[in-house]
Tab-separated table of C-alpha atoms in Angstrom:
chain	number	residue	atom	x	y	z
T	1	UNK	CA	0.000	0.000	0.000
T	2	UNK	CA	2.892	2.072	1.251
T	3	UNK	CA	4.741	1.847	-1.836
T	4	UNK	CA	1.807	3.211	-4.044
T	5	UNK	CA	2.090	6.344	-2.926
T	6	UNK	CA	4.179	8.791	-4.713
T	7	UNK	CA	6.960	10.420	-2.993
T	8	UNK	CA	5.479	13.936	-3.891
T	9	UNK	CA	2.259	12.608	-1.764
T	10	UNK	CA	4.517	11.542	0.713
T	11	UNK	CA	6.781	15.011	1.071
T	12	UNK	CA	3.352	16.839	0.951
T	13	UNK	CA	2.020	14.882	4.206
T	14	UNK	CA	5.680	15.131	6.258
T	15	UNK	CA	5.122	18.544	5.411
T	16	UNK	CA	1.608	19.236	6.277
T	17	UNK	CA	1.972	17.123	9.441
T	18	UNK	CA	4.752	19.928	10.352
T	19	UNK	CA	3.328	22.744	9.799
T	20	UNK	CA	-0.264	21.533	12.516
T	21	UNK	CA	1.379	22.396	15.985
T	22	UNK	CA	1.099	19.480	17.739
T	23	UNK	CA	-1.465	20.919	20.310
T	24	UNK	CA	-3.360	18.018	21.473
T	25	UNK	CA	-6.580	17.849	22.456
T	26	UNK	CA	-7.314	17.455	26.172
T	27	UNK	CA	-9.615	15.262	27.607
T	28	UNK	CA	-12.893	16.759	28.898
T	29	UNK	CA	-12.348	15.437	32.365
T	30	UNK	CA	-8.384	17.751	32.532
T	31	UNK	CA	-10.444	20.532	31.242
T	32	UNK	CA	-12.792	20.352	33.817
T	33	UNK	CA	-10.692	20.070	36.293
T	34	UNK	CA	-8.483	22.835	35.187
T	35	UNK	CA	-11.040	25.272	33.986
T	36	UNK	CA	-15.027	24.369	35.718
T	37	UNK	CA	-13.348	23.383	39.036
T	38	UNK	CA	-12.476	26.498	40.467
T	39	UNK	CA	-16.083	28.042	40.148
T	40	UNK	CA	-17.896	24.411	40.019
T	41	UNK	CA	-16.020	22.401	42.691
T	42	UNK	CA	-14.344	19.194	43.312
T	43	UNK	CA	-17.924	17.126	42.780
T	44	UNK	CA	-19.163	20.029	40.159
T	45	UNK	CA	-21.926	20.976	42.669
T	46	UNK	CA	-21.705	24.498	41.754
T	47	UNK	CA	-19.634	25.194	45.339
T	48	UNK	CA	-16.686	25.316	43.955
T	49	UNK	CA	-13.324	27.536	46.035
T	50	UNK	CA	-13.974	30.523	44.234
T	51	UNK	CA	-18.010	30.354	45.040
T	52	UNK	CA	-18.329	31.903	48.277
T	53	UNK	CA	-18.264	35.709	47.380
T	54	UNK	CA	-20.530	35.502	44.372
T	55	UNK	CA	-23.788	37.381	43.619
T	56	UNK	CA	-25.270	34.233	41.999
T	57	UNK	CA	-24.066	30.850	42.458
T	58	UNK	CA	-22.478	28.677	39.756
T	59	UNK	CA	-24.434	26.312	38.680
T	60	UNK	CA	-25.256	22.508	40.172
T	61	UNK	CA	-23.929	20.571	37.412
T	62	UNK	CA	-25.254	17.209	39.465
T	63	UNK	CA	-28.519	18.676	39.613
T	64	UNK	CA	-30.443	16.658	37.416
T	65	UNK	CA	-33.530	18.530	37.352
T	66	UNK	CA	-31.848	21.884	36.222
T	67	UNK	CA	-29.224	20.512	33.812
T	68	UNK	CA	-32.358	18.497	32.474
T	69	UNK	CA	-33.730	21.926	31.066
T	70	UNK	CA	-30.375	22.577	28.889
T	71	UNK	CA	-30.049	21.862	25.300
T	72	UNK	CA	-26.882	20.539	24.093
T	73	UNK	CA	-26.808	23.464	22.343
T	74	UNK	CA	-27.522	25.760	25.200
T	75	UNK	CA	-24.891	24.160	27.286
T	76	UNK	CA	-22.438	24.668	24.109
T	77	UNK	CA	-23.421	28.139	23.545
T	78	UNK	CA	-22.545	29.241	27.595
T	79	UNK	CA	-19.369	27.351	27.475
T	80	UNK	CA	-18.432	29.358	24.236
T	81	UNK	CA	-20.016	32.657	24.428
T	82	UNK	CA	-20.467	33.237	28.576
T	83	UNK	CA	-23.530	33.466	31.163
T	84	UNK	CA	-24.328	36.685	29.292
T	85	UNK	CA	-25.182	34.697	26.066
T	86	UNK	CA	-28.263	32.811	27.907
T	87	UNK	CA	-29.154	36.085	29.667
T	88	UNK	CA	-27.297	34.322	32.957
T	89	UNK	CA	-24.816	35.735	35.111
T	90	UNK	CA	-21.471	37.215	33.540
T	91	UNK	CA	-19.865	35.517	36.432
T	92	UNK	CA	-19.978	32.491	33.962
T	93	UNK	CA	-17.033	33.402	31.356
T	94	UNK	CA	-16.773	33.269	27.896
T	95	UNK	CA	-14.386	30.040	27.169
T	96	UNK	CA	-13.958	30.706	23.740
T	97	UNK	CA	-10.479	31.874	23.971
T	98	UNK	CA	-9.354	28.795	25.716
T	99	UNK	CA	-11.037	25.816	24.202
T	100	UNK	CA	-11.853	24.187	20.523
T	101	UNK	CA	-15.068	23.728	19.477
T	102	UNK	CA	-14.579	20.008	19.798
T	103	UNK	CA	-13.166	20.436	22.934
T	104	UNK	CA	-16.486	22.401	23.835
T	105	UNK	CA	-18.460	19.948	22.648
T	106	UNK	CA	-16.614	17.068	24.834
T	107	UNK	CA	-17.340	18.905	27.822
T	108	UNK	CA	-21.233	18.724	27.479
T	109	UNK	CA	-20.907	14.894	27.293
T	110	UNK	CA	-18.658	15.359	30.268
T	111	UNK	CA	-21.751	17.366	31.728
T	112	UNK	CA	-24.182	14.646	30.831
T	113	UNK	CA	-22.362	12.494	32.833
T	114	UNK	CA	-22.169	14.331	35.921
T	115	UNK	CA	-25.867	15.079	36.125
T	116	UNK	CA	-26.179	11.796	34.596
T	117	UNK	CA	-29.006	13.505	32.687
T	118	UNK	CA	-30.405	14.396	28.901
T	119	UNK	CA	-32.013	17.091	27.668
T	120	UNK	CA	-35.929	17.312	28.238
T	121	UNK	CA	-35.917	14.013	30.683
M	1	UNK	CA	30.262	46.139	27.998
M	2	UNK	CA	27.293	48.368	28.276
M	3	UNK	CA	26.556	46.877	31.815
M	4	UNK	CA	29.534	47.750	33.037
M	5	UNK	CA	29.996	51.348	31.664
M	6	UNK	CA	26.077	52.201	33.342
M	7	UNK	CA	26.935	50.388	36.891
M	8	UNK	CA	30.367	52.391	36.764
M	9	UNK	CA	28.205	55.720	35.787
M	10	UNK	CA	25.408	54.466	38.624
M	11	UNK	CA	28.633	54.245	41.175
M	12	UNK	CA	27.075	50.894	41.726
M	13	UNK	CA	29.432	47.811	41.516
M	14	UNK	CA	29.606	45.607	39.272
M	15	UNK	CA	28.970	42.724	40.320
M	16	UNK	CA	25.066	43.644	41.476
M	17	UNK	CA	24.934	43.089	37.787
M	18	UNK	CA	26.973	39.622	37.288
M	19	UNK	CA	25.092	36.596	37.614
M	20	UNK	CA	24.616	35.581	40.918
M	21	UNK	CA	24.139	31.562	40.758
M	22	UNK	CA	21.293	31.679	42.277
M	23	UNK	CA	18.019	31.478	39.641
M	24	UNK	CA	19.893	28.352	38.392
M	25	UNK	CA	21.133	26.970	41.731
M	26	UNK	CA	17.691	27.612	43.937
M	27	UNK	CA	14.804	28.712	41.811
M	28	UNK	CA	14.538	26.869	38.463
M	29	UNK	CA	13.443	23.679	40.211
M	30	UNK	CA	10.114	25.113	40.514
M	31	UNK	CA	10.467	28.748	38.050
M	32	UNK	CA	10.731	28.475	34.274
M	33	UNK	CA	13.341	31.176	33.049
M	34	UNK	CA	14.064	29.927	29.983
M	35	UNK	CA	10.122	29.498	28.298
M	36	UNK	CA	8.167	28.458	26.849
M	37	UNK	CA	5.343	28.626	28.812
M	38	UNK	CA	3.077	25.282	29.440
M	39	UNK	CA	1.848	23.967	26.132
M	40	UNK	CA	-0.534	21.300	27.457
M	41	UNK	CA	-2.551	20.841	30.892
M	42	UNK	CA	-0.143	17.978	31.974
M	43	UNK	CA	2.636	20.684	31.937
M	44	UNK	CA	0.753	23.017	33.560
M	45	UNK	CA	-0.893	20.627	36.765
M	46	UNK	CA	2.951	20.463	37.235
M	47	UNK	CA	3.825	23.761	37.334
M	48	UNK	CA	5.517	24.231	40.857
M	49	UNK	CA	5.902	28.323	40.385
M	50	UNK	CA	4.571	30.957	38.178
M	51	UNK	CA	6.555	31.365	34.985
M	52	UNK	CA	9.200	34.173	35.426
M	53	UNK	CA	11.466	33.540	31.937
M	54	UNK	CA	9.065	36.887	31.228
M	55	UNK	CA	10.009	38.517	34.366
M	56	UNK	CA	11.712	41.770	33.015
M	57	UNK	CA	7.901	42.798	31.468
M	58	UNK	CA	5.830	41.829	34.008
M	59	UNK	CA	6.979	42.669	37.372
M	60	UNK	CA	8.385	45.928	39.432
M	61	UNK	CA	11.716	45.224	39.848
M	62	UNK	CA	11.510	47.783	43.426
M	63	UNK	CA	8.809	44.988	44.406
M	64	UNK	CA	10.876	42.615	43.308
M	65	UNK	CA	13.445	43.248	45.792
M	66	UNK	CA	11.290	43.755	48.875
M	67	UNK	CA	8.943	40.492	48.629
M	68	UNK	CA	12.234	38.443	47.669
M	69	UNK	CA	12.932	39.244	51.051
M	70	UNK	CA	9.647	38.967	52.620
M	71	UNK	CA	7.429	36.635	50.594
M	72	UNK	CA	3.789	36.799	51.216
M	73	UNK	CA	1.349	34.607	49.447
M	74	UNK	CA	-0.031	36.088	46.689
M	75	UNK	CA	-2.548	32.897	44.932
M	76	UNK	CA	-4.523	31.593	47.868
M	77	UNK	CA	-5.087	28.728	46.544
M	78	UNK	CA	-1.489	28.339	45.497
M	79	UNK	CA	-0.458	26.495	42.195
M	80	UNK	CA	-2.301	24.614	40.697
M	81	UNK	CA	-5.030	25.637	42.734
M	82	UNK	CA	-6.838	21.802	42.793
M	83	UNK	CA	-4.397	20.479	44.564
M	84	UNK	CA	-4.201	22.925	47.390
M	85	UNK	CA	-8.051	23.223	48.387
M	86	UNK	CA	-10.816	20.678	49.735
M	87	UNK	CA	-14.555	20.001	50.336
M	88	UNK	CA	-15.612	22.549	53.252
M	89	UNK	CA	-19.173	22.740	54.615
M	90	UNK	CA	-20.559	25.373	52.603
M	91	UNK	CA	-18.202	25.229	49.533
M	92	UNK	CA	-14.657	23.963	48.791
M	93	UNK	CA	-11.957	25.299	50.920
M	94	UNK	CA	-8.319	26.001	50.610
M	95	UNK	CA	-6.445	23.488	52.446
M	96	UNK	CA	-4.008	25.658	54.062
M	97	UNK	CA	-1.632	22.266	55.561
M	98	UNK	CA	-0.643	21.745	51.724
M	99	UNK	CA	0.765	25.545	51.223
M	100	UNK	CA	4.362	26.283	51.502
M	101	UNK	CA	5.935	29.477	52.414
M	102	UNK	CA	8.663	30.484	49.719
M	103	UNK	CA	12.355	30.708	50.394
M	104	UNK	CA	13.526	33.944	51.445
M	105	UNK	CA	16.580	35.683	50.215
M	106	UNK	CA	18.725	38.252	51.946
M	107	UNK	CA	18.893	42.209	50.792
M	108	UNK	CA	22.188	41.419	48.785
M	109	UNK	CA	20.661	38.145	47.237
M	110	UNK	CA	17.138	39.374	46.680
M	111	UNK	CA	18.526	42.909	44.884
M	112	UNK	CA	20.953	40.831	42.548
M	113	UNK	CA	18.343	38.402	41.699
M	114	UNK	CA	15.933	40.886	41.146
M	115	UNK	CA	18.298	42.792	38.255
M	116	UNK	CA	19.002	39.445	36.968
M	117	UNK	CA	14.818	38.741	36.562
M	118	UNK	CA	14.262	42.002	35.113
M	119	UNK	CA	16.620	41.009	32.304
M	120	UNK	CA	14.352	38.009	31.083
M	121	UNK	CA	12.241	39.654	28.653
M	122	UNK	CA	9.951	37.407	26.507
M	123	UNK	CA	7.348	38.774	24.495
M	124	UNK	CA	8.432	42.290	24.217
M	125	UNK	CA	6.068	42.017	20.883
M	126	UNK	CA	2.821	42.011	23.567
M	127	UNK	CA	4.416	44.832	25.349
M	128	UNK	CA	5.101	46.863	22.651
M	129	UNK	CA	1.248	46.816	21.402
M	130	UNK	CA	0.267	48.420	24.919
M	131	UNK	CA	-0.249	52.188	24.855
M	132	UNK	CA	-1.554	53.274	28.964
M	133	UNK	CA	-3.349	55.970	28.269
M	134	UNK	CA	-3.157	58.951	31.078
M	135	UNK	CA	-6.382	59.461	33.424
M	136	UNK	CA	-7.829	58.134	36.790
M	137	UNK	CA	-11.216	56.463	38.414
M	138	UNK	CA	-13.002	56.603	41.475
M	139	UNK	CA	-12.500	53.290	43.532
M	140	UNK	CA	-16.448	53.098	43.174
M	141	UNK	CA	-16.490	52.897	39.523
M	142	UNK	CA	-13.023	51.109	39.493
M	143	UNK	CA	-14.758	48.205	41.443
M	144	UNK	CA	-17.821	48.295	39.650
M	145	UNK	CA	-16.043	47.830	36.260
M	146	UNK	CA	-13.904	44.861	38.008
M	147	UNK	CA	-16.869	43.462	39.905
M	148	UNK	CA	-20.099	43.940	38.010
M	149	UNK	CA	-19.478	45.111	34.143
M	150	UNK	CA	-16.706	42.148	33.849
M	151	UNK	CA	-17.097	39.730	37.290
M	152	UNK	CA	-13.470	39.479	37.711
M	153	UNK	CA	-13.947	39.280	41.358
M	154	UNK	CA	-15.103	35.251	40.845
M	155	UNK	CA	-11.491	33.999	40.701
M	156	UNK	CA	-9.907	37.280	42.036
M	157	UNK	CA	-9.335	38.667	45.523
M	158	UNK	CA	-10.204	42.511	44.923
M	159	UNK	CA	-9.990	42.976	48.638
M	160	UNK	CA	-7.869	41.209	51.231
M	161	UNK	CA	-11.256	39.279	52.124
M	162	UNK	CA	-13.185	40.099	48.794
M	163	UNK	CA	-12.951	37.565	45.655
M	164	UNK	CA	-12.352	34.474	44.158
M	165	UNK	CA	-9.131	31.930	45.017
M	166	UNK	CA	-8.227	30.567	42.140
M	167	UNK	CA	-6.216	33.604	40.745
M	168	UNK	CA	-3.700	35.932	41.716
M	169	UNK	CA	-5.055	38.606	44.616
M	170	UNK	CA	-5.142	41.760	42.474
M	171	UNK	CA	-5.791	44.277	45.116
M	172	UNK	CA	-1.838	44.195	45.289
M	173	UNK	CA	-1.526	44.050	41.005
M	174	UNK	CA	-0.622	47.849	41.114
M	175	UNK	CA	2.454	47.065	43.206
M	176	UNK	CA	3.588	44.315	41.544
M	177	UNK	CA	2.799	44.327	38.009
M	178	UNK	CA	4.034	46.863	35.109
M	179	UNK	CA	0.703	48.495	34.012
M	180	UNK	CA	1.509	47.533	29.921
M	181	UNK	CA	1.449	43.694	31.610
M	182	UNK	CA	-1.718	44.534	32.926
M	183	UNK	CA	-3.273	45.442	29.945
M	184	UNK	CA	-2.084	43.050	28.070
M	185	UNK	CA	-2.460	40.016	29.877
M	186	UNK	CA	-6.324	41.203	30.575
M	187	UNK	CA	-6.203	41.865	26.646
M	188	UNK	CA	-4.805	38.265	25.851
M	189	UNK	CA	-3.912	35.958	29.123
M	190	UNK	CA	-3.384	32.853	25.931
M	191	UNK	CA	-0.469	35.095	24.339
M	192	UNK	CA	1.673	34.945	27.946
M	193	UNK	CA	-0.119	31.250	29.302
M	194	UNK	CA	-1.641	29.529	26.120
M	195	UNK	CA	-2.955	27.359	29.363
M	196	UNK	CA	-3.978	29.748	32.146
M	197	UNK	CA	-6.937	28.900	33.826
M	198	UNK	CA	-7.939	32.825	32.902
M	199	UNK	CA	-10.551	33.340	30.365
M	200	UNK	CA	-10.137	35.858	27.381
M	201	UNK	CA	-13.189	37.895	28.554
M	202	UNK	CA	-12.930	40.118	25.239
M	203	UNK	CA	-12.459	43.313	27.535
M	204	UNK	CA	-12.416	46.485	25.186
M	205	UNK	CA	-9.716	48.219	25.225
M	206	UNK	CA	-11.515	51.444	27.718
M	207	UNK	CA	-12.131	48.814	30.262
M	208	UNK	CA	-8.489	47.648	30.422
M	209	UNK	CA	-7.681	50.763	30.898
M	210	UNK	CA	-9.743	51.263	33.781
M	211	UNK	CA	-8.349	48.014	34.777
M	212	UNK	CA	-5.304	49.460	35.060
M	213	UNK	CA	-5.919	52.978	36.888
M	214	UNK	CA	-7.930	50.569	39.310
M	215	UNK	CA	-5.182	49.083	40.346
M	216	UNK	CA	-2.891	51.790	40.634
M	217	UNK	CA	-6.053	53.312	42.695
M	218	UNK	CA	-5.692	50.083	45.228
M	219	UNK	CA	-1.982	50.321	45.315
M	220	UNK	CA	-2.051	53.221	47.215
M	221	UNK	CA	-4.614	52.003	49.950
M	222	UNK	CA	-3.374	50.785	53.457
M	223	UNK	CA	-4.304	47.195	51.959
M	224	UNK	CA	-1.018	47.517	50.203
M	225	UNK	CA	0.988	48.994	53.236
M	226	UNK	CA	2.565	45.231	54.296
């Protein structure tokens, strides 16, 4: 199979695989923890270290019932965009400077599975 | 050559300016002076220090000197922050037993080491886009810009009991930090940290401004006196 390929092909890809820094992906569950932890907490029950002086409380992201009412989209949109997108609190940052879309979209499976809930259930 | 001629013009001698040792001897085991800064999350959940190999363009080198010499804590929550705090009974705590207290240097060590930091200059490209522009604010609308208009104050302490924990206290920023760092960390914090655990908030560039007189504002208070 290798050998079918022309060497032109194959200077093109060595190239091309240069040129993409190699800036992995992280996995939902470090971004979490780096990012959603300070506000969110340890068990992303919204009390997270940096809670305690706030005006509105981050939000229970084990609280089925609530995270029941958010659409995939919703939840992508506030990760992205900020509180201020979904007319919530601007104490919830815009993340669209730190993650990839994909990245984005990994953490609202990651959410999923901490309120162990779905949309509209 | 040039060193030498401005410490023999300063009357100062020369060898305030020579390399001490001591970054490479006591400090690089947790301090990055060489860059780059953390490129993935692994790197920076291991960071044991803040980055300094951009030292010379972000910090006060008079401030330098004096907390060299008298360290106080400046992240409450320490670096990285999850694995200095704990579950507390009405939200997670900082678990103080975990937190070190920094080495201290003498007045000789701390003012040679300080000339030395002020020499490592990364990105003088970010620096160079910053333009302070002259004016003041009232500590009213100075905290209402920080707290309200932006909500800085949910990883920031903005008072010595005021804030979030999971950043830097910035009620001692004015002190500490060169106001073009200021503005252009606010304006960028991926262009010094790709990593940071600081959002780009997309601050204009009025706001950073009052960002900045802000904290020159809180510099002077009795906050800052320690």
């Amino acid at each position: 199979m290798l050998n079918k390929l022309s060497p032109v092909f194959l200077l093109a890809a060595i190239l091309l695989a240069a040129a993409i820094p190699a800036q992995a992906k992280e996995t939902a569950t470090d971004n979490y923890k780096a990012y959603c932890m300070q506000c969110h907490g340890l068990e992303g029950n919204g009390k997270g270290v940096n809670a305690r002086d706030m005006a509105v409380m981050p939000r229970d992201h084990t609280d089925a019932k609530a995270m029941s009412g958010r659409s995939d989209e919703m939840l992508f949109k506030v990760i992205k965009e900020g509180g201020t997108s979904i007319s919530k609190s601007n104490l919830m940052p815009p993340w669209a400077g730190t993650f990839t879309d994909e990245e984005i979209k990994d953490l609202v499976v990651h959410l999923r599975t901490l309120c162990k809930c779905k949309f509209g259930t | 050559m040039q060193r030498i001629i401005f410490a023999a013009l300063l009357g100062i001698s020369g060898a305030a300016f020579a390399d001490s040792g001591i970054l490479n001897k006591d400090c690089v085991s947790c301090h990055n002076i060489t860059g780059p800064a953390a490129q993935t999350l692994k790197e920076a959940f291991a960071k044991k220090g803040p980055a300094l190999f951009y030292a010379g363009n972000k910090y006060r080198q008079e401030w330098l000197v004096s907390w060299l010499q008298k360290p106080q804590r400046i992240r409450p929550a320490g670096l990285y922050y999850g694995d200095h705090i704990k579950i507390g009974a009405k939200s997670d705590e900082i678990d103080a037993a975990t937190l070190k207290d920094h080495v201290v240097l003498s007045k000789d060590d701390a003012t040679a080491v300080a000339a030395e930091l002020m020499q490592l200059k990364a990105h003088d490209d970010l620096i160079a886009k910053e333009k302070i522009e002259p004016g003041t604010i009232t500590k009213q609308n100075g905290e209402m810009n920080f707290d309200k208009f932006w909500g800085c104050m949910a990883c920031h302490l903005i008072e010595p009991e005021f804030g979030g924990l999971s950043g830097p206290e910035l009620y001692t920023a004015g002190k500490r930090l060169q106001p073009e760092f200021i503005a252009s960390f606010i304006r960028n914090p991926q262009a010094w940290e790709p990593k940071t655990w600081m959002p780009n908030k997309d601050a204009s560039n009025g706001s950073i401004q009052k960002f900045v007189q802000y904290f020159d504002v809180l510099s002077r208070e009795s906050a800052n006196a320690k």
